[in-house]
Amino acid sequence: MDATDAALYATLLTEAPAGLAFFDRDLRCRRANDALAALLRVPVRDLQQRRPREVLPEALATAFETALRRVIDENRPLSDLDLVVPAGEPSPDPHEADEPSASPSPPPAPSSTSASTSASTSTAHTVTATALDERILACSWLPAKGADGEHLGVVLTALDVTDRRRGEEVIRRKEQRYRSLVEASAQVVWVAAPAGGVIDDAPEWRAITGQTPDDYAVGGWLSVVHPEDRPRIEAAWRDCVEENRVFETNYRVRTKSGTYRHFDVRAVPIWQGDAVIEWVGANTDVTGQREAEEMRGRLTEQLSAAALRTARLQQATSMLAEALTVSQVVQVITEVGRSAIGADYSAVALLDDDKLRLRIVAPSQPGAESETAPVSRDEIKVSDQTVMSVAVRESRPFLAEHPDSLRLQLGHGERDLFAQHIEERAWVGLPLLAAGAPIGALRFSFTRPREITEEERVFLEALAGQCALAVERALLFEREHRTAEELQRSLLPSDLPQLPSMVLAARYNPATRHVQVGGDWYDVFRLPDDRLAMAVGDVMGKGVLAAAGMGRVRNALRALALNDPRPAAVLAGLDRLFSATEDEEQFTTVAYAVIDPETGQGEFSNAGHPPPLLISPDAPARVSAREPGTPLGWPSQRQQTSFSIETGNTVVFYSDGLVENRRRGVDAGLEELVAVAADAPPEVVGDPERLVDFLVDRMLAGYEQVDDVTVLALHVPPKFA
C-alpha cells in the first residue's frame, strides 16, 4: 500500500462522518472507525475482534448478523437496510484509550425502545437529540474480495438518517390531517358505560362489523379491532377511561365481509355534576383516505420518469378536491385523461345497485358533451361485449390498439353501441375500483390506431384509481347532502303562525356552489300566554353534523322558552347547555325575540347574530345599533332589550349568508342591505312575502352564493277602521 492509499485509509477511519467497518467470514469485526462506534454507542476497542452478539444489544446484534450472513451466503450487496440503535447511556469516548480526536455528535432519534430493521418512510415531530435517544441507521453491506477474487468478508457503511425519517413522518402526518379535514366521511356513533363497558346496542356499528347483539354486548367495539391494533387501543382506551380525558385514535376494524377498514375514532366523557355518566364515541371510515395515500406513494415511484403526466395527475388531484358531485368528477377525469394521452372521446359509467348494468354519467358542463362518446342507450349491461363491460367484469384494463383487435376480442358489440363515432380506431377501458371492487368504468377512444405504452398504462390506471376514489367520495357526499337537507328542512317550521295583527314570511336558500347544507335555521311559535316567540340562528359547519346541531339548538330553545320565555333567560340556558354538551370549537349564533301580537311590544336578545333590519314608512331603513352579545357557550352576561313595532313597520331577521361572501365583508354587506331596503317600493315593504324575495334577490345579485341564506320578516299592517 503506497502513502496515498494509506492516507486515504487512515482518513476514512478517523474522519469520515459515515460509520465504516470490516467483518470477516466468521462475523468478527476486524476494523471499525470512530463514527461507527459513536453511532452504536460502544467503544472502538470493544468492537475489534468480536462478533456483534458479544457487544451489541440482542435485537440489534441479531439484525447485524442476519445481514452479514446474507451477504456472505449470497455474495452480493445488501443496501437500504435500516437498523434501530436502542436508547441507552452515552458511550465512552472512542479515543479514551487512544489519542484524542473529534467525533461527530449523535443526531436525534425516534423514541422506540426496540432494535429492528425498518423501512421507515414517515415520522413524528422532530425533537432535540439527547444521549438517551434511539438512532436510525441506513446501512449498506458490501462483499469484500481479495485480489484473487477470494471472498474475505463484508464491508459495512452506516449513515445516521434519524432526522430524515422524522421529517418524512412530519410530512406524512400533516398530509393525513389535511385529508381528514377536507374529505367527507360517514360517522358511526356508539355509547359506553362510565367504566368503558357496553351499555347500549349500536345497530349502525353492527351493520358494518356483522356482530350480533349478543356479540356486541359481550365484546363491544374492541372485539372487532385488528389483532395488531388491539393491545394499543385497549391500553389507550383504559387510560382515557381512568383519567376521564378525550379518547382519540385510529385503528382497523373487521367488517362483516371479513376485510378490514380503517377508522378514526373520537370519544368524549359526558359529565353530570362531578361524575362521568357515559362515553359517546364517533367512528369515521377513513379507508378511502388511506387508499389514496398508498396510491399516491405508488404513483410517485412509478411515474418519476413521466414529469408531464405526473404534473397532470397532480392537477387532477387538485381539481378533484373541488369536485363534489359525480358529474363534476367525470368532467375533471375526462378532461385530464384526454389531454394527457391525446384521446378524442371519453365516457364514464357507474354500476347500478344491482351490479348488472352500467349507467353512463354525463359531465357537469354541457359544453363537454361533444367530446364525450354518446351511446345509443343510457345503460350498458355488464354482460355485454363492450370495452367498459369487459373492464368491469374482469377488473383489469382493456386495450384494443386497432379495429381488428377490437373485433377479435369483442365482435361488433362495441361498434354497434357507440355507432355515432364510427371513426374510432383504438380503445382503452379501465375499471374503477374502490376497496378492490368495481364501481364503474372509464373509457377513452382514438380516431387513429394507437398503441398504449407501459408508461401511459401506468398513468391511466393511476388516473382511474383517483377517479374511483373521487367518485366514491362524491357518492358519499351526495348521500350525506340529501340526508342533511332532508333533516334540516324537516326541522324548519312547515308553516308560520297566522295572526290578524301581524304578517310573517320566511325564506331558506341553501348554498348551491358546493352542494352543501349548513346549519341555518329559523323558528316561530306561540307561547302559553299567546305571545309570539321568534328565533333565527346559525350553527357553524356543513352537512349532517351542522343540521343535527341546528336541531339540538332549536329544540332546546323551544323547551327553555316554554319554561321561561324571557330572551336573556333563554340564551343563558342555551349557554349552560353548550358548556355541558357541545365542543368548545362549536360556533353558534342566535337572535331571539318575544312579541305581543296585540300591542307590538316585545323583548329581544342577541347571541352574536347579525343585527335585525328595521324598515319604517316614516324613517330611513336601518340595522339595530345595539352591540350583539357573544355566541352561545361563550361566557357573558346575557342582556335583553325592550322594543315596540309600530303600525306599518317591518322587522327582518337574517343569517350572515345574506350580507357576507368572499367578495363582500360584513360591514359592507350591512350597508348594502340598508340601501336595498331603502329602495324597496311601498307595496313590497307592505307584503313580507315579496319583501323577503326582494331582499334575497337584490343582495345575492352579482355574487356567488357560498353560504346558506335565511330570512324571517315580521310586518305590522296598518289598521283600517
mmCIF file with all atom_site columns, N, CA, C and O in Angstrom, residues 332-375:
data_model
loop_
_atom_site.group_PDB
_atom_site.id
_atom_site.type_symbol
_atom_site.label_atom_id
_atom_site.label_alt_id
_atom_site.label_comp_id
_atom_site.label_asym_id
_atom_site.label_entity_id
_atom_site.label_seq_id
_atom_site.pdbx_PDB_ins_code
_atom_site.Cartn_x
_atom_site.Cartn_y
_atom_site.Cartn_z
_atom_site.occupancy
_atom_site.B_iso_or_equiv
_atom_site.pdbx_formal_charge
_atom_site.auth_seq_id
_atom_site.auth_comp_id
_atom_site.auth_asym_id
_atom_site.auth_atom_id
_atom_site.pdbx_PDB_model_num
ATOM 1   N N  . VAL A 1 332 ? -63.721 16.393 -14.652 1.00 0.00 ? 332 VAL A N  1
ATOM 2   C CA . VAL A 1 332 ? -62.280 16.526 -14.400 1.00 0.00 ? 332 VAL A CA 1
ATOM 3   C C  . VAL A 1 332 ? -61.507 15.367 -15.009 1.00 0.00 ? 332 VAL A C  1
ATOM 4   O O  . VAL A 1 332 ? -60.497 15.555 -15.709 1.00 0.00 ? 332 VAL A O  1
ATOM 5   N N  . ILE A 1 333 ? -61.964 14.149 -14.764 1.00 0.00 ? 333 ILE A N  1
ATOM 6   C CA . ILE A 1 333 ? -61.227 12.971 -15.207 1.00 0.00 ? 333 ILE A CA 1
ATOM 7   C C  . ILE A 1 333 ? -61.161 12.902 -16.730 1.00 0.00 ? 333 ILE A C  1
ATOM 8   O O  . ILE A 1 333 ? -60.102 12.613 -17.304 1.00 0.00 ? 333 ILE A O  1
ATOM 9   N N  . THR A 1 334 ? -62.256 13.156 -17.390 1.00 0.00 ? 334 THR A N  1
ATOM 10  C CA . THR A 1 334 ? -62.234 13.054 -18.854 1.00 0.00 ? 334 THR A CA 1
ATOM 11  C C  . THR A 1 334 ? -61.357 14.135 -19.466 1.00 0.00 ? 334 THR A C  1
ATOM 12  O O  . THR A 1 334 ? -60.639 13.890 -20.436 1.00 0.00 ? 334 THR A O  1
ATOM 13  N N  . GLU A 1 335 ? -61.390 15.340 -18.903 1.00 0.00 ? 335 GLU A N  1
ATOM 14  C CA . GLU A 1 335 ? -60.544 16.412 -19.428 1.00 0.00 ? 335 GLU A CA 1
ATOM 15  C C  . GLU A 1 335 ? -59.065 16.085 -19.245 1.00 0.00 ? 335 GLU A C  1
ATOM 16  O O  . GLU A 1 335 ? -58.260 16.210 -20.173 1.00 0.00 ? 335 GLU A O  1
ATOM 17  N N  . VAL A 1 336 ? -58.677 15.665 -18.044 1.00 0.00 ? 336 VAL A N  1
ATOM 18  C CA . VAL A 1 336 ? -57.272 15.367 -17.770 1.00 0.00 ? 336 VAL A CA 1
ATOM 19  C C  . VAL A 1 336 ? -56.810 14.167 -18.582 1.00 0.00 ? 336 VAL A C  1
ATOM 20  O O  . VAL A 1 336 ? -55.720 14.162 -19.170 1.00 0.00 ? 336 VAL A O  1
ATOM 21  N N  . GLY A 1 337 ? -57.641 13.127 -18.632 1.00 0.00 ? 337 GLY A N  1
ATOM 22  C CA . GLY A 1 337 ? -57.253 11.932 -19.375 1.00 0.00 ? 337 GLY A CA 1
ATOM 23  C C  . GLY A 1 337 ? -57.084 12.203 -20.858 1.00 0.00 ? 337 GLY A C  1
ATOM 24  O O  . GLY A 1 337 ? -56.113 11.754 -21.479 1.00 0.00 ? 337 GLY A O  1
ATOM 25  N N  . ARG A 1 338 ? -58.019 12.932 -21.454 1.00 0.00 ? 338 ARG A N  1
ATOM 26  C CA . ARG A 1 338 ? -57.912 13.224 -22.890 1.00 0.00 ? 338 ARG A CA 1
ATOM 27  C C  . ARG A 1 338 ? -56.665 14.038 -23.195 1.00 0.00 ? 338 ARG A C  1
ATOM 28  O O  . ARG A 1 338 ? -55.931 13.770 -24.148 1.00 0.00 ? 338 ARG A O  1
ATOM 29  N N  . SER A 1 339 ? -56.404 15.067 -22.397 1.00 0.00 ? 339 SER A N  1
ATOM 30  C CA . SER A 1 339 ? -55.251 15.917 -22.675 1.00 0.00 ? 339 SER A CA 1
ATOM 31  C C  . SER A 1 339 ? -53.942 15.177 -22.454 1.00 0.00 ? 339 SER A C  1
ATOM 32  O O  . SER A 1 339 ? -52.950 15.451 -23.127 1.00 0.00 ? 339 SER A O  1
ATOM 33  N N  . ALA A 1 340 ? -53.920 14.222 -21.515 1.00 0.00 ? 340 ALA A N  1
ATOM 34  C CA . ALA A 1 340 ? -52.671 13.529 -21.203 1.00 0.00 ? 340 ALA A CA 1
ATOM 35  C C  . ALA A 1 340 ? -52.282 12.522 -22.278 1.00 0.00 ? 340 ALA A C  1
ATOM 36  O O  . ALA A 1 340 ? -51.089 12.358 -22.576 1.00 0.00 ? 340 ALA A O  1
ATOM 37  N N  . ILE A 1 341 ? -53.244 11.826 -22.856 1.00 0.00 ? 341 ILE A N  1
ATOM 38  C CA . ILE A 1 341 ? -52.904 10.782 -23.836 1.00 0.00 ? 341 ILE A CA 1
ATOM 39  C C  . ILE A 1 341 ? -53.408 11.107 -25.234 1.00 0.00 ? 341 ILE A C  1
ATOM 40  O O  . ILE A 1 341 ? -53.269 10.292 -26.145 1.00 0.00 ? 341 ILE A O  1
ATOM 41  N N  . GLY A 1 342 ? -54.016 12.280 -25.414 1.00 0.00 ? 342 GLY A N  1
ATOM 42  C CA . GLY A 1 342 ? -54.469 12.670 -26.737 1.00 0.00 ? 342 GLY A CA 1
ATOM 43  C C  . GLY A 1 342 ? -55.691 11.927 -27.215 1.00 0.00 ? 342 GLY A C  1
ATOM 44  O O  . GLY A 1 342 ? -55.865 11.735 -28.426 1.00 0.00 ? 342 GLY A O  1
ATOM 45  N N  . ALA A 1 343 ? -56.553 11.494 -26.300 1.00 0.00 ? 343 ALA A N  1
ATOM 46  C CA . ALA A 1 343 ? -57.763 10.775 -26.706 1.00 0.00 ? 343 ALA A CA 1
ATOM 47  C C  . ALA A 1 343 ? -58.763 11.741 -27.328 1.00 0.00 ? 343 ALA A C  1
ATOM 48  O O  . ALA A 1 343 ? -58.816 12.928 -26.990 1.00 0.00 ? 343 ALA A O  1
ATOM 49  N N  . ASP A 1 344 ? -59.564 11.235 -28.246 1.00 0.00 ? 344 ASP A N  1
ATOM 50  C CA . ASP A 1 344 ? -60.566 12.056 -28.925 1.00 0.00 ? 344 ASP A CA 1
ATOM 51  C C  . ASP A 1 344 ? -61.917 12.021 -28.219 1.00 0.00 ? 344 ASP A C  1
ATOM 52  O O  . ASP A 1 344 ? -62.656 13.007 -28.239 1.00 0.00 ? 344 ASP A O  1
ATOM 53  N N  . TYR A 1 345 ? -62.246 10.890 -27.607 1.00 0.00 ? 345 TYR A N  1
ATOM 54  C CA . TYR A 1 345 ? -63.529 10.753 -26.931 1.00 0.00 ? 345 TYR A CA 1
ATOM 55  C C  . TYR A 1 345 ? -63.324 10.050 -25.599 1.00 0.00 ? 345 TYR A C  1
ATOM 56  O O  . TYR A 1 345 ? -62.328 9.344  -25.384 1.00 0.00 ? 345 TYR A O  1
ATOM 57  N N  . SER A 1 346 ? -64.293 10.245 -24.708 1.00 0.00 ? 346 SER A N  1
ATOM 58  C CA . SER A 1 346 ? -64.219 9.593  -23.401 1.00 0.00 ? 346 SER A CA 1
ATOM 59  C C  . SER A 1 346 ? -65.622 9.358  -22.879 1.00 0.00 ? 346 SER A C  1
ATOM 60  O O  . SER A 1 346 ? -66.581 9.992  -23.328 1.00 0.00 ? 346 SER A O  1
ATOM 61  N N  . ALA A 1 347 ? -65.734 8.457  -21.935 1.00 0.00 ? 347 ALA A N  1
ATOM 62  C CA . ALA A 1 347 ? -67.019 8.179  -21.287 1.00 0.00 ? 347 ALA A CA 1
ATOM 63  C C  . ALA A 1 347 ? -66.748 7.557  -19.923 1.00 0.00 ? 347 ALA A C  1
ATOM 64  O O  . ALA A 1 347 ? -65.734 6.881  -19.724 1.00 0.00 ? 347 ALA A O  1
ATOM 65  N N  . VAL A 1 348 ? -67.650 7.814  -18.991 1.00 0.00 ? 348 VAL A N  1
ATOM 66  C CA . VAL A 1 348 ? -67.587 7.223  -17.660 1.00 0.00 ? 348 VAL A CA 1
ATOM 67  C C  . VAL A 1 348 ? -68.939 6.587  -17.370 1.00 0.00 ? 348 VAL A C  1
ATOM 68  O O  . VAL A 1 348 ? -69.986 7.183  -17.645 1.00 0.00 ? 348 VAL A O  1
ATOM 69  N N  . ALA A 1 349 ? -68.902 5.385  -16.824 1.00 0.00 ? 349 ALA A N  1
ATOM 70  C CA . ALA A 1 349 ? -70.141 4.687  -16.465 1.00 0.00 ? 349 ALA A CA 1
ATOM 71  C C  . ALA A 1 349 ? -70.001 4.116  -15.068 1.00 0.00 ? 349 ALA A C  1
ATOM 72  O O  . ALA A 1 349 ? -68.919 3.666  -14.681 1.00 0.00 ? 349 ALA A O  1
ATOM 73  N N  . LEU A 1 350 ? -71.081 4.136  -14.297 1.00 0.00 ? 350 LEU A N  1
ATOM 74  C CA . LEU A 1 350 ? -71.087 3.614  -12.933 1.00 0.00 ? 350 LEU A CA 1
ATOM 75  C C  . LEU A 1 350 ? -72.056 2.446  -12.830 1.00 0.00 ? 350 LEU A C  1
ATOM 76  O O  . LEU A 1 350 ? -73.099 2.418  -13.489 1.00 0.00 ? 350 LEU A O  1
ATOM 77  N N  . LEU A 1 351 ? -71.696 1.491  -11.979 1.00 0.00 ? 351 LEU A N  1
ATOM 78  C CA . LEU A 1 351 ? -72.554 0.333  -11.757 1.00 0.00 ? 351 LEU A CA 1
ATOM 79  C C  . LEU A 1 351 ? -73.810 0.729  -10.994 1.00 0.00 ? 351 LEU A C  1
ATOM 80  O O  . LEU A 1 351 ? -73.758 1.520  -10.044 1.00 0.00 ? 351 LEU A O  1
ATOM 81  N N  . ASP A 1 352 ? -74.957 0.169  -11.406 1.00 0.00 ? 352 ASP A N  1
ATOM 82  C CA . ASP A 1 352 ? -76.170 0.338  -10.627 1.00 0.00 ? 352 ASP A CA 1
ATOM 83  C C  . ASP A 1 352 ? -76.084 -0.492 -9.359  1.00 0.00 ? 352 ASP A C  1
ATOM 84  O O  . ASP A 1 352 ? -75.173 -1.304 -9.183  1.00 0.00 ? 352 ASP A O  1
ATOM 85  N N  . ASP A 1 353 ? -77.061 -0.302 -8.489  1.00 0.00 ? 353 ASP A N  1
ATOM 86  C CA . ASP A 1 353 ? -77.046 -1.024 -7.214  1.00 0.00 ? 353 ASP A CA 1
ATOM 87  C C  . ASP A 1 353 ? -77.081 -2.531 -7.410  1.00 0.00 ? 353 ASP A C  1
ATOM 88  O O  . ASP A 1 353 ? -76.525 -3.278 -6.595  1.00 0.00 ? 353 ASP A O  1
ATOM 89  N N  . ASP A 1 354 ? -77.724 -3.002 -8.471  1.00 0.00 ? 354 ASP A N  1
ATOM 90  C CA . ASP A 1 354 ? -77.810 -4.445 -8.679  1.00 0.00 ? 354 ASP A CA 1
ATOM 91  C C  . ASP A 1 354 ? -76.547 -5.026 -9.303  1.00 0.00 ? 354 ASP A C  1
ATOM 92  O O  . ASP A 1 354 ? -76.447 -6.249 -9.494  1.00 0.00 ? 354 ASP A O  1
ATOM 93  N N  . LYS A 1 355 ? -75.567 -4.175 -9.650  1.00 0.00 ? 355 LYS A N  1
ATOM 94  C CA . LYS A 1 355 ? -74.278 -4.598 -10.210 1.00 0.00 ? 355 LYS A CA 1
ATOM 95  C C  . LYS A 1 355 ? -74.426 -5.310 -11.554 1.00 0.00 ? 355 LYS A C  1
ATOM 96  O O  . LYS A 1 355 ? -73.506 -6.006 -11.995 1.00 0.00 ? 355 LYS A O  1
ATOM 97  N N  . LEU A 1 356 ? -75.565 -5.122 -12.228 1.00 0.00 ? 356 LEU A N  1
ATOM 98  C CA . LEU A 1 356 ? -75.792 -5.794 -13.513 1.00 0.00 ? 356 LEU A CA 1
ATOM 99  C C  . LEU A 1 356 ? -75.732 -4.836 -14.698 1.00 0.00 ? 356 LEU A C  1
ATOM 100 O O  . LEU A 1 356 ? -75.598 -5.274 -15.835 1.00 0.00 ? 356 LEU A O  1
ATOM 101 N N  . ARG A 1 357 ? -75.822 -3.529 -14.442 1.00 0.00 ? 357 ARG A N  1
ATOM 102 C CA . ARG A 1 357 ? -75.841 -2.549 -15.525 1.00 0.00 ? 357 ARG A CA 1
ATOM 103 C C  . ARG A 1 357 ? -74.911 -1.390 -15.210 1.00 0.00 ? 357 ARG A C  1
ATOM 104 O O  . ARG A 1 357 ? -74.719 -1.033 -14.038 1.00 0.00 ? 357 ARG A O  1
ATOM 105 N N  . LEU A 1 358 ? -74.344 -0.834 -16.270 1.00 0.00 ? 358 LEU A N  1
ATOM 106 C CA . LEU A 1 358 ? -73.527 0.362  -16.173 1.00 0.00 ? 358 LEU A CA 1
ATOM 107 C C  . LEU A 1 358 ? -74.332 1.550  -16.685 1.00 0.00 ? 358 LEU A C  1
ATOM 108 O O  . LEU A 1 358 ? -74.928 1.475  -17.756 1.00 0.00 ? 358 LEU A O  1
ATOM 109 N N  . ARG A 1 359 ? -74.344 2.616  -15.911 1.00 0.00 ? 359 ARG A N  1
ATOM 110 C CA . ARG A 1 359 ? -75.082 3.818  -16.293 1.00 0.00 ? 359 ARG A CA 1
ATOM 111 C C  . ARG A 1 359 ? -74.101 4.899  -16.720 1.00 0.00 ? 359 ARG A C  1
ATOM 112 O O  . ARG A 1 359 ? -73.207 5.277  -15.960 1.00 0.00 ? 359 ARG A O  1
ATOM 113 N N  . ILE A 1 360 ? -74.249 5.410  -17.937 1.00 0.00 ? 360 ILE A N  1
ATOM 114 C CA . ILE A 1 360 ? -73.370 6.459  -18.449 1.00 0.00 ? 360 ILE A CA 1
ATOM 115 C C  . ILE A 1 360 ? -73.635 7.750  -17.671 1.00 0.00 ? 360 ILE A C  1
ATOM 116 O O  . ILE A 1 360 ? -74.781 8.153  -17.495 1.00 0.00 ? 360 ILE A O  1
ATOM 117 N N  . VAL A 1 361 ? -72.562 8.391  -17.196 1.00 0.00 ? 361 VAL A N  1
ATOM 118 C CA . VAL A 1 361 ? -72.669 9.631  -16.429 1.00 0.00 ? 361 VAL A CA 1
ATOM 119 C C  . VAL A 1 361 ? -72.221 10.788 -17.303 1.00 0.00 ? 361 VAL A C  1
ATOM 120 O O  . VAL A 1 361 ? -71.131 10.754 -17.878 1.00 0.00 ? 361 VAL A O  1
ATOM 121 N N  . ALA A 1 362 ? -73.056 11.802 -17.395 1.00 0.00 ? 362 ALA A N  1
ATOM 122 C CA . ALA A 1 362 ? -72.709 12.983 -18.196 1.00 0.00 ? 362 ALA A CA 1
ATOM 123 C C  . ALA A 1 362 ? -71.848 13.923 -17.369 1.00 0.00 ? 362 ALA A C  1
ATOM 124 O O  . ALA A 1 362 ? -72.018 14.023 -16.147 1.00 0.00 ? 362 ALA A O  1
ATOM 125 N N  . PRO A 1 363 ? -70.900 14.628 -18.012 1.00 0.00 ? 363 PRO A N  1
ATOM 126 C CA . PRO A 1 363 ? -70.086 15.607 -17.282 1.00 0.00 ? 363 PRO A CA 1
ATOM 127 C C  . PRO A 1 363 ? -70.930 16.778 -16.833 1.00 0.00 ? 363 PRO A C  1
ATOM 128 O O  . PRO A 1 363 ? -72.041 16.993 -17.325 1.00 0.00 ? 363 PRO A O  1
ATOM 129 N N  . SER A 1 364 ? -70.394 17.570 -15.885 1.00 0.00 ? 364 SER A N  1
ATOM 130 C CA . SER A 1 364 ? -71.176 18.657 -15.296 1.00 0.00 ? 364 SER A CA 1
ATOM 131 C C  . SER A 1 364 ? -71.355 19.830 -16.231 1.00 0.00 ? 364 SER A C  1
ATOM 132 O O  . SER A 1 364 ? -72.292 20.598 -16.081 1.00 0.00 ? 364 SER A O  1
ATOM 133 N N  . GLN A 1 365 ? -70.435 20.016 -17.211 1.00 0.00 ? 365 GLN A N  1
ATOM 134 C CA . GLN A 1 365 ? -70.535 21.154 -18.111 1.00 0.00 ? 365 GLN A CA 1
ATOM 135 C C  . GLN A 1 365 ? -71.150 20.721 -19.438 1.00 0.00 ? 365 GLN A C  1
ATOM 136 O O  . GLN A 1 365 ? -70.604 19.856 -20.115 1.00 0.00 ? 365 GLN A O  1
ATOM 137 N N  . PRO A 1 366 ? -72.251 21.307 -19.850 1.00 0.00 ? 366 PRO A N  1
ATOM 138 C CA . PRO A 1 366 ? -72.894 20.912 -21.115 1.00 0.00 ? 366 PRO A CA 1
ATOM 139 C C  . PRO A 1 366 ? -71.969 21.044 -22.307 1.00 0.00 ? 366 PRO A C  1
ATOM 140 O O  . PRO A 1 366 ? -72.058 20.296 -23.259 1.00 0.00 ? 366 PRO A O  1
ATOM 141 N N  . GLY A 1 367 ? -71.011 21.972 -22.270 1.00 0.00 ? 367 GLY A N  1
ATOM 142 C CA . GLY A 1 367 ? -70.114 22.163 -23.400 1.00 0.00 ? 367 GLY A CA 1
ATOM 143 C C  . GLY A 1 367 ? -69.221 20.991 -23.658 1.00 0.00 ? 367 GLY A C  1
ATOM 144 O O  . GLY A 1 367 ? -68.592 20.887 -24.718 1.00 0.00 ? 367 GLY A O  1
ATOM 145 N N  . ALA A 1 368 ? -69.110 20.082 -22.688 1.00 0.00 ? 368 ALA A N  1
ATOM 146 C CA . ALA A 1 368 ? -68.229 18.926 -22.863 1.00 0.00 ? 368 ALA A CA 1
ATOM 147 C C  . ALA A 1 368 ? -68.920 17.774 -23.569 1.00 0.00 ? 368 ALA A C  1
ATOM 148 O O  . ALA A 1 368 ? -68.296 16.765 -23.859 1.00 0.00 ? 368 ALA A O  1
ATOM 149 N N  . GLU A 1 369 ? -70.199 17.891 -23.868 1.00 0.00 ? 369 GLU A N  1
ATOM 150 C CA . GLU A 1 369 ? -70.920 16.762 -24.444 1.00 0.00 ? 369 GLU A CA 1
ATOM 151 C C  . GLU A 1 369 ? -70.353 16.339 -25.799 1.00 0.00 ? 369 GLU A C  1
ATOM 152 O O  . GLU A 1 369 ? -70.345 15.166 -26.148 1.00 0.00 ? 369 GLU A O  1
ATOM 153 N N  . SER A 1 370 ? -69.869 17.302 -26.584 1.00 0.00 ? 370 SER A N  1
ATOM 154 C CA . SER A 1 370 ? -69.346 16.954 -27.901 1.00 0.00 ? 370 SER A CA 1
ATOM 155 C C  . SER A 1 370 ? -68.063 16.149 -27.813 1.00 0.00 ? 370 SER A C  1
ATOM 156 O O  . SER A 1 370 ? -67.668 15.499 -28.763 1.00 0.00 ? 370 SER A O  1
ATOM 157 N N  . GLU A 1 371 ? -67.403 16.194 -26.660 1.00 0.00 ? 371 GLU A N  1
ATOM 158 C CA . GLU A 1 371 ? -66.147 15.480 -26.518 1.00 0.00 ? 371 GLU A CA 1
ATOM 159 C C  . GLU A 1 371 ? -66.342 14.101 -25.912 1.00 0.00 ? 371 GLU A C  1
ATOM 160 O O  . GLU A 1 371 ? -65.423 13.305 -25.870 1.00 0.00 ? 371 GLU A O  1
ATOM 161 N N  . THR A 1 372 ? -67.530 13.848 -25.362 1.00 0.00 ? 372 THR A N  1
ATOM 162 C CA . THR A 1 372 ? -67.794 12.528 -24.829 1.00 0.00 ? 372 THR A CA 1
ATOM 163 C C  . THR A 1 372 ? -68.274 11.625 -25.957 1.00 0.00 ? 372 THR A C  1
ATOM 164 O O  . THR A 1 372 ? -68.517 12.057 -27.072 1.00 0.00 ? 372 THR A O  1
ATOM 165 N N  . ALA A 1 373 ? -68.369 10.350 -25.638 1.00 0.00 ? 373 ALA A N  1
ATOM 166 C CA . ALA A 1 373 ? -68.778 9.379  -26.653 1.00 0.00 ? 373 ALA A CA 1
ATOM 167 C C  . ALA A 1 373 ? -70.215 8.967  -26.410 1.00 0.00 ? 373 ALA A C  1
ATOM 168 O O  . ALA A 1 373 ? -70.488 8.082  -25.603 1.00 0.00 ? 373 ALA A O  1
ATOM 169 N N  . PRO A 1 374 ? -71.195 9.608  -27.041 1.00 0.00 ? 374 PRO A N  1
ATOM 170 C CA . PRO A 1 374 ? -72.604 9.264  -26.809 1.00 0.00 ? 374 PRO A CA 1
ATOM 171 C C  . PRO A 1 374 ? -72.895 7.823  -27.209 1.00 0.00 ? 374 PRO A C  1
ATOM 172 O O  . PRO A 1 374 ? -72.334 7.301  -28.169 1.00 0.00 ? 374 PRO A O  1
ATOM 173 N N  . VAL A 1 375 ? -73.772 7.197  -26.475 1.00 0.00 ? 375 VAL A N  1
ATOM 174 C CA . VAL A 1 375 ? -74.155 5.821  -26.779 1.00 0.00 ? 375 VAL A CA 1
ATOM 175 C C  . VAL A 1 375 ? -75.609 5.801  -27.199 1.00 0.00 ? 375 VAL A C  1
ATOM 176 O O  . VAL A 1 375 ? -76.365 6.748  -26.997 1.00 0.00 ? 375 VAL A O  1
#
